Short mmCIF file of C-alpha atoms in Angstrom, two decimals:
data_model
loop_
_atom_site.label_atom_id
_atom_site.label_comp_id
_atom_site.label_asym_id
_atom_site.label_seq_id
_atom_site.Cartn_x
_atom_site.Cartn_y
_atom_site.Cartn_z
CA MET H 11 0.09 0.07 -0.03
CA THR H 12 0.96 3.29 -0.58
CA ASN H 13 0.51 6.62 0.72
CA ASP H 14 1.12 9.02 -2.14
CA PRO H 15 -1.76 11.38 -2.70
CA GLN H 16 -1.65 11.02 -6.19
CA ASP H 17 -2.39 7.10 -6.00
CA PHE H 18 -5.24 7.87 -3.17
CA ALA H 19 -6.64 10.34 -5.94
CA LYS H 20 -6.47 7.85 -8.75
CA ALA H 21 -7.86 5.54 -6.66
CA ASP H 22 -10.83 7.47 -5.94
CA ALA H 23 -11.29 9.39 -9.94
CA ALA H 24 -11.86 5.04 -10.48
CA ARG H 25 -14.29 4.09 -8.12
CA ASN H 26 -15.91 7.36 -8.24
CA PRO H 27 -15.97 8.51 -11.67
CA LEU H 28 -19.31 10.84 -11.82
CA PRO H 29 -17.78 14.35 -11.20
CA SER H 30 -15.70 14.07 -13.78
CA ASP H 31 -18.21 12.25 -16.44
CA LEU H 32 -21.02 13.30 -15.42
CA ALA H 33 -21.15 16.50 -13.66
CA PRO H 34 -21.35 18.87 -16.89
CA GLN H 35 -24.00 16.55 -19.12
CA ARG H 36 -25.87 17.66 -16.31
CA ARG H 37 -25.14 21.21 -15.40
CA ASN H 38 -25.85 21.40 -19.40
CA LEU H 39 -28.83 19.83 -19.11
CA ALA H 40 -30.00 21.44 -15.68
CA GLY H 41 -28.64 24.74 -17.84
CA ALA H 42 -31.04 24.25 -21.22
CA CYS H 43 -33.94 22.62 -18.69
CA LEU H 44 -33.89 26.59 -16.37
CA ALA H 45 -34.26 28.24 -19.90
CA HIS H 46 -36.73 26.01 -21.83
CA LEU H 47 -38.82 26.72 -18.07
CA LEU H 48 -38.99 30.48 -18.59
CA HIS H 49 -38.90 30.81 -22.08
CA ASP H 50 -41.88 28.25 -22.85
CA GLY H 51 -43.36 29.87 -19.89
CA TYR H 52 -43.08 33.59 -21.23
CA THR H 53 -44.86 32.25 -24.36
CA ASP H 54 -48.05 30.74 -22.71
CA GLN H 55 -48.46 33.09 -20.13
CA LEU H 56 -50.09 35.10 -23.48
CA TYR H 57 -52.56 33.30 -23.37
CA VAL H 58 -53.86 34.92 -20.07
CA LEU H 59 -53.25 37.89 -20.66
CA LEU H 60 -55.07 38.42 -23.83
CA PRO H 61 -58.49 38.77 -22.78
CA ILE H 62 -57.29 41.55 -20.57
CA TRP H 63 -55.36 43.00 -24.25
CA GLN H 64 -58.59 42.48 -25.96
CA GLY H 65 -60.57 44.71 -23.61
CA GLU H 66 -58.30 47.40 -22.84
CA TYR H 67 -57.37 47.72 -26.61
CA GLY H 68 -60.37 46.48 -28.02
CA LEU H 69 -59.22 44.25 -30.79
CA SER H 70 -61.18 40.70 -31.88
CA TYR H 71 -59.60 37.12 -32.07
CA ALA H 72 -58.57 37.55 -34.96
CA GLY H 73 -56.26 40.95 -33.87
CA LEU H 74 -56.12 39.57 -30.99
CA ALA H 75 -54.19 35.85 -32.39
CA ALA H 76 -51.81 38.58 -34.61
CA VAL H 77 -50.14 40.38 -31.18
CA ARG H 78 -49.45 37.47 -30.08
CA ALA H 79 -47.63 35.97 -33.74
CA LEU H 80 -45.61 39.21 -33.27
CA TYR H 81 -44.17 37.34 -30.74
CA SER H 82 -43.70 33.72 -32.01
CA VAL H 83 -43.65 34.42 -35.04
CA THR H 84 -40.63 36.28 -34.34
CA MET H 85 -39.50 33.72 -32.20
CA GLY H 86 -40.30 31.19 -34.55
CA GLY H 87 -39.29 32.99 -37.75
CA LEU H 88 -35.37 33.67 -36.25
CA GLN H 89 -34.57 30.22 -35.05
CA VAL H 90 -32.24 29.37 -38.64
CA PRO H 91 -30.58 32.35 -38.01
CA ALA H 92 -30.40 32.85 -34.95
CA ASP H 93 -28.57 29.81 -34.10
CA LYS H 94 -26.86 30.55 -36.77
CA ILE H 95 -25.49 33.34 -34.85
CA ALA H 96 -25.45 31.78 -31.80
CA ALA H 97 -23.27 28.87 -32.56
CA ARG H 98 -20.35 31.46 -32.78
CA PHE H 99 -20.42 31.69 -28.90
CA SER H 100 -20.68 29.60 -26.29
CA PRO H 101 -23.64 27.88 -24.65
CA ARG H 102 -23.25 29.61 -21.59
CA ILE H 103 -23.68 33.37 -23.63
CA ALA H 104 -25.53 32.27 -26.27
CA LEU H 105 -28.76 31.26 -23.82
CA ALA H 106 -28.22 33.47 -20.50
CA ALA H 107 -27.48 36.60 -23.17
CA ALA H 108 -30.88 35.40 -25.44
CA THR H 109 -33.17 34.97 -21.82
CA GLY H 110 -31.63 38.73 -20.95
CA VAL H 111 -33.39 40.27 -24.28
CA SER H 112 -36.83 38.53 -23.54
CA ALA H 113 -37.04 39.48 -20.38
CA ALA H 114 -36.00 43.32 -21.85
CA GLY H 115 -38.66 42.98 -24.12
CA LEU H 116 -41.06 42.12 -21.61
CA LEU H 117 -40.24 45.10 -19.37
CA LEU H 118 -40.60 47.08 -22.56
CA ALA H 119 -44.24 46.03 -22.63
CA ALA H 120 -45.41 46.26 -19.12
CA LEU H 121 -44.13 49.92 -19.52
CA PRO H 122 -47.02 52.79 -19.66
CA ILE H 123 -46.58 53.60 -23.48
CA GLY H 124 -49.58 52.13 -25.21
CA PHE H 125 -50.15 50.06 -27.88
CA ALA H 126 -46.87 50.18 -29.91
CA GLY H 127 -45.04 49.30 -26.75
CA LEU H 128 -46.83 46.36 -26.27
CA CYS H 129 -46.16 45.00 -29.66
CA ALA H 130 -42.06 46.63 -29.60
CA GLY H 131 -41.87 44.71 -26.42
CA LEU H 132 -43.46 41.60 -27.79
CA ILE H 133 -41.11 41.45 -31.01
CA LEU H 134 -38.38 42.16 -28.94
CA ALA H 135 -38.80 39.51 -26.04
CA GLY H 136 -39.24 37.00 -29.73
CA ILE H 137 -36.34 37.59 -30.88
CA GLY H 138 -34.78 36.41 -27.49
CA SER H 139 -36.71 33.49 -27.71
CA SER H 140 -35.56 31.98 -31.14
CA VAL H 141 -32.38 31.06 -29.68
CA GLN H 142 -33.34 28.91 -26.57
CA HIS H 143 -34.98 26.27 -29.00
CA PRO H 144 -31.30 25.19 -31.64
CA ARG H 145 -29.09 25.84 -28.79
CA ALA H 146 -30.94 24.14 -25.27
CA SER H 147 -31.50 20.86 -27.39
CA LEU H 148 -28.20 20.66 -29.87
CA LEU H 149 -26.74 21.47 -26.94
CA VAL H 150 -28.27 18.37 -24.26
CA ALA H 151 -27.55 16.05 -27.69
CA ASN H 152 -24.40 16.88 -28.20
CA SER H 153 -24.17 15.83 -23.67
CA TYR H 154 -25.27 12.94 -24.41
CA GLY H 155 -25.15 11.74 -27.63
CA ALA H 156 -26.47 8.42 -28.70
CA LYS H 157 -27.94 8.53 -25.04
CA SER H 158 -30.11 11.46 -25.88
CA ARG H 159 -33.42 10.65 -26.20
CA GLY H 160 -34.05 10.84 -22.62
CA PRO H 161 -32.14 13.77 -22.11
CA LEU H 162 -34.43 15.97 -24.93
CA GLY H 163 -37.46 14.38 -22.60
CA VAL H 164 -36.36 15.09 -19.69
CA TYR H 165 -36.19 19.27 -21.59
CA ASN H 166 -38.60 18.95 -23.22
CA PHE H 167 -40.54 18.06 -20.07
CA ALA H 168 -39.13 21.62 -18.57
CA GLY H 169 -41.33 23.83 -20.71
CA ASP H 170 -44.34 22.65 -19.59
CA LEU H 171 -43.44 23.30 -16.59
CA GLY H 172 -42.92 26.55 -17.47
CA LYS H 173 -46.20 26.64 -19.21
CA ALA H 174 -47.56 25.24 -15.79
CA VAL H 175 -46.49 27.68 -13.34
CA PHE H 176 -46.70 31.01 -15.81
CA PRO H 177 -49.64 31.32 -17.05
CA ALA H 178 -50.72 29.78 -13.71
CA ALA H 179 -48.84 32.57 -11.62
CA VAL H 180 -49.34 35.02 -14.18
CA ALA H 181 -53.80 34.72 -13.92
CA LEU H 182 -53.76 34.56 -10.04
CA SER H 183 -51.60 37.99 -9.79
CA THR H 184 -53.79 39.40 -12.51
CA PRO H 185 -56.94 40.16 -9.79
CA PHE H 186 -55.29 41.72 -7.84
CA LEU H 187 -52.49 43.66 -9.89
CA ALA H 188 -53.23 45.34 -12.93
CA TRP H 189 -51.37 43.35 -15.48
CA ARG H 190 -47.93 45.76 -16.50
CA PRO H 191 -46.72 45.02 -12.67
CA VAL H 192 -47.25 41.43 -13.15
CA VAL H 193 -45.62 41.33 -16.72
CA GLY H 194 -43.05 43.29 -15.51
CA LEU H 195 -42.44 40.95 -11.89
CA THR H 196 -41.48 37.76 -14.96
CA ALA H 197 -38.78 40.34 -16.75
CA VAL H 198 -37.07 40.19 -13.40
CA VAL H 199 -38.12 36.64 -12.92
CA GLY H 200 -36.26 36.56 -16.13
CA LEU H 201 -33.00 38.29 -15.14
CA ILE H 202 -32.59 36.25 -12.15
CA VAL H 203 -31.98 33.25 -15.19
CA ALA H 204 -29.57 34.92 -16.99
CA GLY H 205 -27.55 35.19 -14.40
CA ALA H 206 -28.12 31.91 -12.98
CA LEU H 207 -27.28 30.36 -16.61
CA LEU H 208 -23.75 31.98 -16.23
CA ALA H 209 -23.26 30.27 -13.76
CA LEU H 210 -24.67 27.22 -13.64
CA LEU H 211 -23.28 26.27 -17.57
CA PRO H 212 -19.49 25.56 -18.31
CA ASP H 213 -17.90 28.26 -20.09
CA CYS H 214 -16.91 26.28 -23.14
CA ARG H 215 -17.82 25.70 -27.01
CA THR H 216 -20.70 23.14 -28.02
CA GLU H 217 -19.01 20.19 -30.06
CA ALA H 218 -21.05 20.59 -33.62
CA SER H 219 -19.85 19.16 -37.57
CA ALA H 220 -18.75 21.07 -39.18
CA THR H 221 -21.17 20.24 -42.33
CA GLU H 222 -24.51 22.55 -39.55
CA ASP H 223 -23.16 25.48 -40.81
CA LYS H 224 -24.36 24.83 -43.96
CA ALA H 225 -27.38 26.65 -45.66
CA ALA H 226 -30.21 23.89 -46.06
CA GLY H 227 -31.05 22.07 -42.98
CA GLY H 228 -33.51 19.26 -42.21
CA GLY H 229 -33.17 15.18 -43.86
CA GLY H 230 -35.37 15.38 -47.14
CA ARG H 231 -38.65 14.40 -48.05
CA GLY H 232 -38.81 12.10 -44.39
CA PHE H 233 -37.95 15.07 -42.16
CA GLY H 234 -39.68 18.09 -44.34
CA LEU H 235 -43.06 15.18 -44.01
CA LEU H 236 -42.28 15.50 -39.93
CA VAL H 237 -41.98 19.32 -39.58
CA ALA H 238 -45.28 19.53 -41.23
CA ILE H 239 -47.07 17.17 -39.24
CA GLY H 240 -45.40 19.29 -35.93
CA ALA H 241 -46.99 22.65 -37.42
CA PHE H 242 -50.35 21.01 -37.37
CA ASP H 243 -49.49 19.13 -34.68
CA THR H 244 -49.04 22.49 -32.88
CA ALA H 245 -51.67 25.07 -34.54
CA THR H 246 -53.38 22.65 -33.49
CA ARG H 247 -51.99 23.13 -29.81
CA MET H 248 -52.62 26.86 -30.08
CA GLY H 249 -55.36 26.85 -32.20
CA TYR H 250 -57.66 25.46 -28.90
CA LEU H 251 -55.92 27.43 -26.44
CA LEU H 252 -56.37 30.16 -28.19
CA PHE H 253 -60.30 30.03 -27.09
CA LEU H 254 -59.70 28.31 -23.45
CA PRO H 255 -60.74 31.27 -21.70
CA PHE H 256 -63.13 32.35 -23.52
CA LEU H 257 -65.25 28.77 -23.01
CA LEU H 258 -64.31 29.00 -19.27
CA GLY H 259 -65.51 32.72 -19.12
CA VAL H 260 -68.95 32.36 -20.86
CA ARG H 261 -69.63 29.40 -18.90
CA ASP H 262 -69.52 31.24 -15.77
CA GLY H 263 -65.68 30.79 -14.64
CA GLY H 264 -64.12 33.84 -13.36
CA ALA H 265 -60.39 34.53 -13.34
CA PRO H 266 -60.04 31.61 -11.07
CA THR H 267 -61.66 28.99 -13.22
CA VAL H 268 -59.37 30.34 -15.92
CA ALA H 269 -56.63 29.77 -14.05
CA LEU H 270 -57.55 26.77 -12.90
CA GLY H 271 -58.15 25.30 -16.02
CA LEU H 272 -54.89 26.83 -18.13
CA ALA H 273 -53.41 24.91 -14.79
CA LEU H 274 -55.45 21.47 -15.59
CA VAL H 275 -54.57 21.72 -19.44
CA PHE H 276 -50.32 22.38 -18.77
CA ALA H 277 -49.59 19.88 -16.06
CA GLY H 278 -52.12 17.88 -18.38
CA GLY H 279 -49.36 18.07 -20.66
CA ALA H 280 -46.58 18.21 -18.98
CA PHE H 281 -47.50 14.58 -18.16
CA GLY H 282 -48.00 13.53 -21.63
CA LYS H 283 -44.29 14.54 -22.35
CA ALA H 284 -43.60 11.22 -20.46
CA LEU H 285 -46.56 9.10 -21.08
CA CYS H 286 -46.66 9.70 -25.39
CA GLY H 287 -42.53 8.66 -24.94
CA TRP H 288 -43.12 5.59 -23.07
CA LEU H 289 -46.29 5.31 -26.25
CA GLY H 290 -43.71 6.45 -29.26
CA GLU H 291 -41.06 3.73 -26.91
CA ARG H 292 -43.72 0.14 -26.58
CA PHE H 293 -45.57 1.25 -30.05
CA GLY H 294 -43.56 3.04 -32.24
CA VAL H 295 -44.19 6.53 -33.40
CA VAL H 296 -47.38 6.11 -36.09
CA TRP H 297 -49.17 4.52 -33.90
CA SER H 298 -48.95 6.34 -30.56
CA VAL H 299 -49.17 10.02 -33.02
CA ILE H 300 -52.77 8.01 -34.67
CA VAL H 301 -53.94 7.63 -30.90
CA THR H 302 -53.43 11.31 -29.06
CA GLU H 303 -54.35 12.86 -32.54
CA ALA H 304 -57.08 11.32 -32.20
CA ALA H 305 -58.28 11.42 -29.19
CA THR H 306 -57.40 15.26 -28.84
CA THR H 307 -59.77 15.83 -32.19
CA LEU H 308 -62.70 13.61 -30.11
CA LEU H 309 -62.21 15.61 -26.46
CA ILE H 310 -61.41 19.33 -28.45
CA VAL H 311 -65.27 18.64 -29.52
CA THR H 312 -66.10 17.37 -25.94
CA THR H 313 -65.07 20.20 -24.26
CA LEU H 314 -66.39 22.00 -26.58
CA ILE H 315 -69.94 20.55 -25.99
CA ALA H 316 -69.73 19.61 -21.83
CA PRO H 317 -71.07 21.46 -18.82
CA LEU H 318 -67.99 23.80 -17.16
CA TRP H 319 -67.75 20.60 -13.87
CA LEU H 320 -67.08 18.39 -16.70
CA GLY H 321 -64.66 20.24 -18.99
CA LEU H 322 -62.61 20.80 -16.16
CA VAL H 323 -62.84 17.06 -15.36
CA LEU H 324 -61.47 16.49 -18.99
CA LEU H 325 -59.02 19.25 -19.60
CA PRO H 326 -56.22 16.87 -17.79
CA ILE H 327 -56.73 14.38 -20.33
CA LEU H 328 -57.13 16.51 -23.19
CA GLY H 329 -53.72 18.06 -22.33
CA VAL H 330 -52.15 14.68 -22.08
CA VAL H 331 -52.48 14.21 -26.01
CA LEU H 332 -52.85 17.76 -26.73
CA ASN H 333 -49.20 18.42 -25.63
CA GLY H 334 -47.73 14.41 -25.80
CA THR H 335 -47.43 14.39 -29.35
CA SER H 336 -45.05 16.35 -29.66
CA SER H 337 -42.76 15.06 -27.36
CA VAL H 338 -42.84 11.58 -29.98
CA LEU H 339 -42.24 14.15 -32.94
CA TYR H 340 -39.40 16.23 -31.17
CA GLY H 341 -37.33 12.48 -30.41
CA THR H 342 -37.23 11.36 -33.94
CA VAL H 343 -35.62 15.28 -35.24
CA PRO H 344 -32.02 13.34 -35.02
CA GLU H 345 -33.53 10.59 -36.22
CA LEU H 346 -34.72 11.96 -39.61
CA ALA H 347 -31.11 15.04 -39.56
CA HIS H 348 -29.38 14.48 -41.91
CA LYS H 349 -25.40 13.56 -40.67
CA GLY H 350 -23.78 16.62 -38.52
CA GLU H 351 -26.82 18.91 -39.08
CA VAL H 352 -28.89 18.23 -35.89
CA GLY H 353 -28.65 21.47 -34.77
CA ARG H 354 -29.80 22.89 -37.90
CA ALA H 355 -32.23 20.12 -37.86
CA PHE H 356 -33.96 21.58 -34.85
CA ALA H 357 -33.47 25.30 -35.95
CA TRP H 358 -35.81 24.43 -39.18
CA PHE H 359 -38.20 21.95 -37.01
CA TYR H 360 -38.74 24.70 -34.43
CA THR H 361 -39.21 27.43 -37.41
CA GLY H 362 -42.15 25.14 -38.61
CA VAL H 363 -44.08 24.41 -35.44
CA ILE H 364 -43.86 28.06 -33.90
CA GLY H 365 -44.71 29.29 -37.31
CA SER H 366 -47.51 27.86 -37.28
CA GLY H 367 -48.15 28.51 -33.67
CA GLY H 368 -47.94 32.01 -34.75
CA LEU H 369 -49.43 31.99 -37.65
CA ALA H 370 -53.15 29.60 -37.13
CA PRO H 371 -54.85 30.80 -34.53
CA ILE H 372 -54.93 33.96 -37.04
CA LEU H 373 -56.72 31.78 -39.19
CA TYR H 374 -58.86 30.23 -36.51
CA GLY H 375 -59.29 34.09 -34.66
CA ALA H 376 -60.46 34.89 -37.99
CA ILE H 377 -62.91 31.63 -38.76
CA ALA H 378 -64.19 32.58 -34.91
CA ASP H 379 -64.85 36.62 -36.30
CA GLY H 380 -66.65 35.06 -39.04
CA TRP H 381 -68.73 32.37 -37.97
CA GLY H 382 -68.08 31.96 -34.44
CA ARG H 383 -66.01 30.82 -31.69
CA THR H 384 -68.15 27.66 -31.75
CA VAL H 385 -67.20 26.86 -35.63
CA GLY H 386 -63.53 28.30 -35.07
CA VAL H 387 -62.50 25.29 -32.44
CA ILE H 388 -63.78 22.19 -34.23
CA ALA H 389 -61.52 23.74 -37.51
CA ALA H 390 -58.67 23.31 -34.46
CA ALA H 391 -59.67 20.01 -33.81
CA CYS H 392 -60.65 18.82 -37.54
CA THR H 393 -56.48 20.28 -37.93
CA ALA H 394 -55.13 17.30 -34.94
CA ALA H 395 -57.68 15.12 -37.11
CA ALA H 396 -55.42 16.17 -40.54
CA VAL H 397 -52.10 14.41 -39.01
CA ILE H 398 -53.25 11.31 -39.26
CA PRO H 399 -53.27 10.67 -43.21
CA MET H 400 -50.02 12.13 -42.50
CA VAL H 401 -48.19 10.37 -40.02
CA ILE H 402 -48.64 7.15 -41.75
CA ALA H 403 -47.31 8.80 -44.96
CA LEU H 404 -43.83 9.04 -42.61
CA ARG H 405 -43.81 4.96 -42.07
CA PRO H 406 -41.16 4.87 -44.35
CA PHE H 407 -38.95 7.40 -43.20
CA LEU H 408 -38.86 5.81 -39.85
CA LYS H 409 -36.02 2.82 -38.34
CA SER H 410 -37.20 -0.44 -37.63
CA GLY H 411 -39.32 -0.52 -34.82
CA ALA H 412 -39.88 3.40 -35.14
CA GLU H 413 -43.29 2.76 -36.99
#
C-alpha cells in the first residue's frame, strides 16, 4: 500500500468517476431545462393576458391572435438565423444573453407607453427566445450523444413545467395587480434566470460538425414531412388554447376558473410528455401519433359541448394528448436529420412548428370572427384529425422499430 496522495486520488477517481464524466452533462441539462422552463413560460403566459388586452385595446379575435403572433412568429421565424449567430458563442453566453433580451422585451411591454410599446416589447422578447430551442436542444444532444433521447425528453418536460407555472401565476396575480406590474415581475424573473445560466453552464463551445454551418438543413422528404406534422400538431394546440379562456369564461368561469383550467391543461401536457414518450417507445411513432391525435380531436369537441364541471375534469386528459404528441415528434428529429446537422435540423423544426403556432391562430380567429367561436374550435379539432394520414405517410422514412 502507498501513502502517495496521487495514488489515493487515482483510486478515488476510479471509484467515483461521476464528477469528471457526468457533472458537465448534468449542468448542461439543468441549464437547458431552466432556459426551456422560462421561455416556454413566457410564451404561454400570453394566453392569460389575451382577454385583458382585448378589453383594453378593443381587439377582435383575429387582431388578438396577430398581437400574440408578434412574439411567436418572431421567435419561430428567427430560429435558423439566430442559431447560426449563436453558434459563434458558447452555449453559456448565448442562452444567458438571449434570456436577458427576452426579459428586456417584457420590461418594455410592461411600460405604460401604449399599444405600440406592447407590440415592440413582444417583438423584442420573441427575438431573445428564438435562440433557446435550437441551442439548448443541441447542447443536450451533444452532451449525451447516442443516449440523448431520454435527456431530450427531460428537457421537453421542463418546458411544460414553465407552461404550467407561469400562466397560473399570472392568472392568479392579475385580479390583485394590474397586468403591467405582473409582466414586469416575470421580466425580473428572466433577468435572474439569465444570471443563473451564467453561473450554471460550463464555459465551453458546443461541439458541432462543420456541416452544421451549411445553409441547408433537415433530412429530405422524411424530415420535411415531420416538420409539417409538427406544424399541424402545434396549430391545433395553439388554436384551441386561443379560445380556451373564453370557453371557460362564458360558462360563468371567472379568473380563478380560467387559471385552474389552463393549469389543468398544462399539467396534463407535462405528464403527457413522459407518457407519450413511453407510448412512442412501446408502440412506435406512427401508432402513438394516431392515438393521440384521434383523442385530441374527440376531446376538443367534447369540451366544446360539455358543462363546465365536466370540461374541467377532461382538460387534464386533453392536455396529455394535446401536448404529448410533440414529445414523440421531437425525439424523431435527430433520426431524420442529416448526419452532423442535428442543430440545424432542430432550428428548422422549430421554425415550422413555432411559425405555425403563431400564424394558425390568426386563421382560427378569423374563422371565429366570421362564423363564431364554435366553428373556430371545430377547425382546430379538424387540424388534429388531418395529422393522422400525414403520419401514416411518414412510416417509410422511419427506422425499423420506430413505426
